[in-house]
CSV table of C-alpha atoms in Angstrom, one decimal:
chain,number,residue,atom,x,y,z
A,215,MET,CA,-11.8,-9.3,-14.8
A,216,ARG,CA,-12.8,-8.1,-11.4
A,217,THR,CA,-15.9,-5.9,-10.9
A,218,LEU,CA,-15.3,-2.4,-9.6
A,219,ILE,CA,-18.3,-1.1,-7.6
A,220,SER,CA,-18.6,2.5,-6.5
A,221,THR,CA,-20.8,2.9,-3.5
A,222,ALA,CA,-22.0,6.3,-2.1
A,223,PHE,CA,-24.3,8.1,0.1
A,224,ILE,CA,-25.5,10.8,-2.3
A,225,SER,CA,-27.9,13.7,-2.1
A,226,LEU,CA,-30.6,14.1,-4.6
A,227,ASP,CA,-28.5,16.9,-6.3
A,228,GLY,CA,-25.4,14.6,-6.5
A,229,VAL,CA,-23.4,15.8,-3.5
A,230,VAL,CA,-21.3,13.1,-1.7
A,231,GLU,CA,-19.1,15.4,0.5
A,232,ALA,CA,-18.8,14.7,4.3
A,233,PRO,CA,-21.8,12.5,4.8
A,234,GLY,CA,-20.6,11.2,8.1
A,235,GLY,CA,-19.5,14.5,9.8
A,236,GLU,CA,-16.1,15.1,8.3
A,237,PRO,CA,-14.9,18.6,9.1
A,238,GLY,CA,-14.7,21.5,6.6
A,239,TYR,CA,-18.0,21.2,4.8
A,240,ARG,CA,-20.9,23.4,5.8
A,241,ASN,CA,-23.5,20.5,5.7
A,242,SER,CA,-21.2,17.9,7.2
A,243,GLY,CA,-23.0,15.0,8.7
A,244,TRP,CA,-26.0,15.3,6.5
A,245,THR,CA,-26.8,11.6,6.4
A,246,PHE,CA,-27.8,11.4,10.0
A,247,LYS,CA,-28.8,15.0,10.8
A,248,HIS,CA,-31.8,15.3,8.4
A,249,THR,CA,-33.1,11.8,7.9
A,250,ASP,CA,-34.6,9.3,10.3
A,251,PHE,CA,-32.5,6.1,10.7
A,252,LEU,CA,-34.1,2.9,9.3
A,253,PRO,CA,-31.8,-0.2,9.6
A,254,GLU,CA,-33.3,-1.7,6.4
A,255,ALA,CA,-32.3,1.3,4.3
A,256,PHE,CA,-28.6,0.6,5.2
A,257,ALA,CA,-28.7,-3.2,4.7
A,258,ILE,CA,-26.7,-2.7,1.5
A,259,LYS,CA,-23.7,-1.7,3.6
A,260,GLY,CA,-23.6,-5.2,5.1
A,261,ARG,CA,-24.2,-6.8,1.8
A,262,GLU,CA,-21.3,-4.9,0.3
A,263,GLN,CA,-18.9,-6.3,3.0
A,264,ASP,CA,-20.1,-9.8,2.2
A,265,GLU,CA,-19.6,-9.4,-1.5
A,266,ALA,CA,-16.4,-7.4,-1.8
A,267,THR,CA,-13.0,-9.0,-1.7
A,268,ALA,CA,-11.0,-5.7,-1.6
A,269,ILE,CA,-11.5,-2.0,-0.9
A,270,LEU,CA,-10.2,0.8,-3.1
A,271,LEU,CA,-10.0,4.4,-1.7
A,272,GLY,CA,-8.6,7.8,-2.6
A,273,ARG,CA,-6.1,9.4,-0.1
A,274,THR,CA,-8.6,11.6,1.6
A,275,SER,CA,-11.1,8.9,2.2
A,276,TYR,CA,-8.4,6.5,3.4
A,277,GLU,CA,-7.2,9.1,5.9
A,278,ALA,CA,-10.8,9.5,7.2
A,279,PHE,CA,-11.9,5.9,7.2
A,280,SER,CA,-8.6,4.5,8.6
A,281,GLN,CA,-9.1,6.5,11.8
A,282,VAL,CA,-12.4,5.0,12.7
A,283,TRP,CA,-13.3,1.8,10.6
A,284,PRO,CA,-10.6,-0.5,12.1
A,285,THR,CA,-12.3,-0.4,15.5
A,286,MET,CA,-15.9,-0.3,14.4
A,287,GLU,CA,-17.8,-3.6,14.7
A,288,GLU,CA,-20.1,-2.6,11.8
A,289,PHE,CA,-17.1,-2.7,9.4
A,290,ALA,CA,-15.2,-5.7,10.9
A,291,GLN,CA,-15.1,-7.6,7.6
A,292,TYR,CA,-13.2,-4.8,5.9
A,293,LYS,CA,-10.4,-5.0,8.5
A,294,GLU,CA,-9.1,-8.3,7.0
A,295,MET,CA,-9.8,-7.4,3.4
A,296,PRO,CA,-6.9,-6.1,1.2
A,297,LYS,CA,-7.0,-2.3,0.8
A,298,TYR,CA,-5.7,-0.2,-2.0
A,299,VAL,CA,-5.1,3.6,-1.8
A,300,VAL,CA,-4.8,5.6,-5.0
A,301,SER,CA,-2.5,8.6,-4.5
A,302,THR,CA,0.5,10.2,-6.1
A,303,THR,CA,1.6,11.8,-2.7
A,304,PHE,CA,0.8,9.1,-0.1
A,305,GLY,CA,3.7,7.1,1.3
A,306,GLU,CA,4.1,3.9,3.2
A,307,GLY,CA,4.6,5.9,6.4
A,308,ASP,CA,1.1,7.4,6.0
A,309,LEU,CA,-0.6,4.0,6.3
A,310,VAL,CA,-2.1,2.9,9.6
A,311,SER,CA,-0.9,-0.3,11.2
A,312,ASN,CA,-4.2,-1.6,12.6
A,313,TRP,CA,-6.3,-2.1,9.4
A,314,GLY,CA,-4.6,-4.9,7.5
A,315,GLU,CA,-2.8,-5.2,4.3
A,316,THR,CA,-2.7,-1.9,2.3
A,317,THR,CA,-1.1,-1.3,-1.1
A,318,ILE,CA,-0.5,2.2,-2.6
A,319,LEU,CA,-1.4,2.6,-6.3
A,320,ARG,CA,-0.1,5.6,-8.1
A,321,SER,CA,-2.4,5.9,-11.2
A,322,VAL,CA,-5.7,4.9,-12.8
A,323,ASP,CA,-3.6,2.6,-15.0
A,324,GLU,CA,-2.6,0.6,-11.9
A,325,VAL,CA,-6.2,0.4,-11.0
A,326,ALA,CA,-7.0,-1.0,-14.4
A,327,ALA,CA,-4.2,-3.6,-13.9
A,328,LEU,CA,-5.7,-4.5,-10.5
A,329,LYS,CA,-9.0,-5.2,-12.2
A,330,GLU,CA,-7.3,-7.7,-14.4
A,331,THR,CA,-6.1,-9.8,-11.5
A,332,ASP,CA,-7.8,-12.8,-10.0
A,333,GLY,CA,-10.3,-12.2,-7.3
A,334,GLY,CA,-13.8,-10.9,-6.6
A,335,PRO,CA,-15.4,-7.5,-6.5
A,336,ILE,CA,-13.5,-4.3,-5.5
A,337,ILE,CA,-15.6,-1.8,-3.6
A,338,VAL,CA,-14.9,2.0,-3.7
A,339,HIS,CA,-16.2,4.0,-0.7
A,340,GLY,CA,-16.3,7.8,-0.7
A,341,SER,CA,-13.4,9.1,-2.8
A,342,ALA,CA,-15.1,11.7,-5.0
A,343,THR,CA,-12.0,12.7,-6.9
A,344,LEU,CA,-11.0,9.0,-7.4
A,345,ASN,CA,-14.5,8.3,-8.7
A,346,HIS,CA,-14.2,11.0,-11.2
A,347,ALA,CA,-11.0,9.6,-12.6
A,348,LEU,CA,-12.3,6.0,-12.5
A,349,SER,CA,-15.5,6.9,-14.3
A,350,ASP,CA,-13.8,9.0,-16.9
A,351,ALA,CA,-11.5,6.1,-17.6
A,352,GLY,CA,-14.4,3.7,-18.0
A,353,LEU,CA,-13.3,1.5,-15.0
A,354,ILE,CA,-16.5,1.5,-12.9
A,355,ASP,CA,-18.8,-1.5,-13.5
A,356,ARG,CA,-21.5,-0.8,-11.0
A,357,TYR,CA,-22.9,2.0,-8.7
A,358,HIS,CA,-24.5,1.3,-5.4
A,359,LEU,CA,-26.2,4.7,-4.6
A,360,LEU,CA,-28.2,5.3,-1.4
A,361,VAL,CA,-30.0,8.6,-2.4
A,362,PHE,CA,-31.0,11.0,0.4
A,363,PRO,CA,-34.0,13.3,-0.1
A,364,LEU,CA,-31.9,16.3,0.4
A,365,LEU,CA,-30.7,19.2,-1.8
A,366,LEU,CA,-27.3,20.4,-0.5
A,367,GLY,CA,-26.3,22.8,-3.2
A,368,ALA,CA,-22.5,23.2,-3.2
A,369,GLY,CA,-20.2,20.3,-2.4
A,370,LYS,CA,-18.1,17.5,-4.0
A,371,ARG,CA,-20.1,15.6,-6.5
A,372,LEU,CA,-19.9,11.8,-7.3
A,373,PHE,CA,-19.9,12.4,-11.0
A,374,SER,CA,-17.3,14.4,-13.0
A,375,THR,CA,-18.2,17.3,-15.2
A,376,THR,CA,-15.9,16.0,-18.0
A,377,ASP,CA,-17.3,16.5,-21.5
A,378,LYS,CA,-17.6,12.9,-22.7
A,379,ASP,CA,-19.8,10.6,-24.6
A,380,VAL,CA,-23.0,9.2,-23.0
A,381,GLN,CA,-22.5,6.4,-20.6
A,382,LYS,CA,-25.6,4.3,-20.3
A,383,LEU,CA,-26.6,2.7,-17.0
A,384,GLN,CA,-29.0,-0.2,-16.4
A,385,LEU,CA,-31.0,-0.1,-13.2
A,386,VAL,CA,-30.7,-3.7,-11.7
A,387,GLU,CA,-32.1,-3.1,-8.2
A,388,HIS,CA,-34.0,-0.4,-6.5
A,389,GLU,CA,-35.9,0.1,-3.3
A,390,ALA,CA,-37.6,3.1,-1.6
A,391,TYR,CA,-37.8,3.4,2.2
A,392,ALA,CA,-40.3,5.1,4.6
A,393,ASN,CA,-37.7,7.7,5.5
A,394,GLY,CA,-37.4,8.8,1.9
A,395,LEU,CA,-34.1,7.1,1.1
A,396,GLN,CA,-33.8,5.2,-2.2
A,397,LEU,CA,-31.4,2.5,-3.1
A,398,ASN,CA,-30.4,2.5,-6.7
A,399,VAL,CA,-28.0,-0.2,-8.1
A,400,PHE,CA,-26.9,0.5,-11.6
A,401,ASP,CA,-24.7,-1.6,-13.9
A,402,VAL,CA,-22.6,0.3,-16.4
A,403,VAL,CA,-23.7,-0.8,-19.9
A,404,ARG,CA,-20.6,-1.5,-22.2
């Protein structure tokens, strides 16, 4: 079974919305506006590209990332990697032509079937709504969380508010950086 990894820039109060400057959120761009940049704090992003064999995105994140990532040198490895977009409304005509092979999945059940295929880790970037559904379905195996020392208040959260049984996580890696960022890598305990 393939490992499904959710990776996120997250505020201390759990917000993941518009970290890179996406429009429509009052604190848009919070990752670079309020925290000094330290390359070592973002080393996990390069490691994720080295380890992942596929990318899984929700429709909104695909629409945002597909406009910039195909031409960014920092994300060059993702260009050739298979991509999967989970959406009930997205069509083949909505896919960009310059970002490699992309498959549309229509349900969490199709994501579960993808996990059963041969191959290595699948990485989920952004995609708050998709993360809620994947977590609630018990499909996420690992979290890579780069926690920013910010309280943003309102905004999309990484974790759903569904009333469910406790889901235990095991901290398998952590690091604190001089700019206040913390890397926390958790495995989901089954």
